[in-house]
Amino acid sequence: MNDTLNSIFKRQTIRSYKAEQITEEELENLKMAVLKAPSGRNFQPCHVRFIQNKQMLDEMNRDFKELVGYDTPAYTRWDVNPVYHNAPTFVAIFAEGDSYMDGGIMCENICIAAEGMGLGTCIIGSIGALFEQGNAAGNKWKRTWNIPEDYKFMIAIAVGYPDEKPEQKPRFEDRIEVIR
């Protein structure tokens, strides 16, 4: 089996990370994975931010919790982890219009590249509530991260060195069919 398939088959969600930051080389490789992601008609509609500032991430988490509630199960392990799961790197993808497909492709590139480098990832959609239209806290973060005002949140990814090895979850093979 080749390395790419191995990364795809092994990748799973990680929600517990070591405090150690990823290396500059790993960060550069993830940025290259972003740049190489295909997009419809090569429009490249996404703006991507790699946030590695824990203080900023904790403040973003407070803003998110103020919005959804501190006792609301908005994401897995909400009662013990911040929304970014204490990952040392948090990736946020925003795009023009409804470019969810392009954001999804970019997200997958990041996750598979990270797996290939021995990093763990967790795809995070719930933080999108912070960036809904008209939310002042979300607008604050978009300004802080230099995201155009009219761009929409697509998806986020926690990235870091895994501090857990969860069991692989079963997959519904009966949902795949070959039609000839």
C-alpha angles and dihedrals in degrees: 000000000000124000094253094054090044090055092048093048095045100043115111137159116280119198100172121065138182114246091241115112119234116257125262089247091054090048091050090050091051090049089051090050087055093049092049095051111116120236134190110284086348088281091146094204098171131102112198128196126193106202115196099163109109093195090055092047091050091051090048088051091052090051090049093048091048087055101045100025132258093255098044117113093224093150140009114290090010090150095060106023135053114242090266091053092233091286111161091225124045120188120202122191122199128174146184115263119336098332094147092137092055090047090050093051090050091048092053092049089054094047096048093044090049092050090050089056094048094257125133127228140193120196109221123198100157093076086069088084087072091059100047117133113291098007106143095205092051091048089052090056093046089054092045091051094042095244116158109256095238095050118109129225110253108175143316133221131204111215132188148101109311118247093187140043107212123194116263109258119233118260126218100242091173089071092068121079135172112219116198 
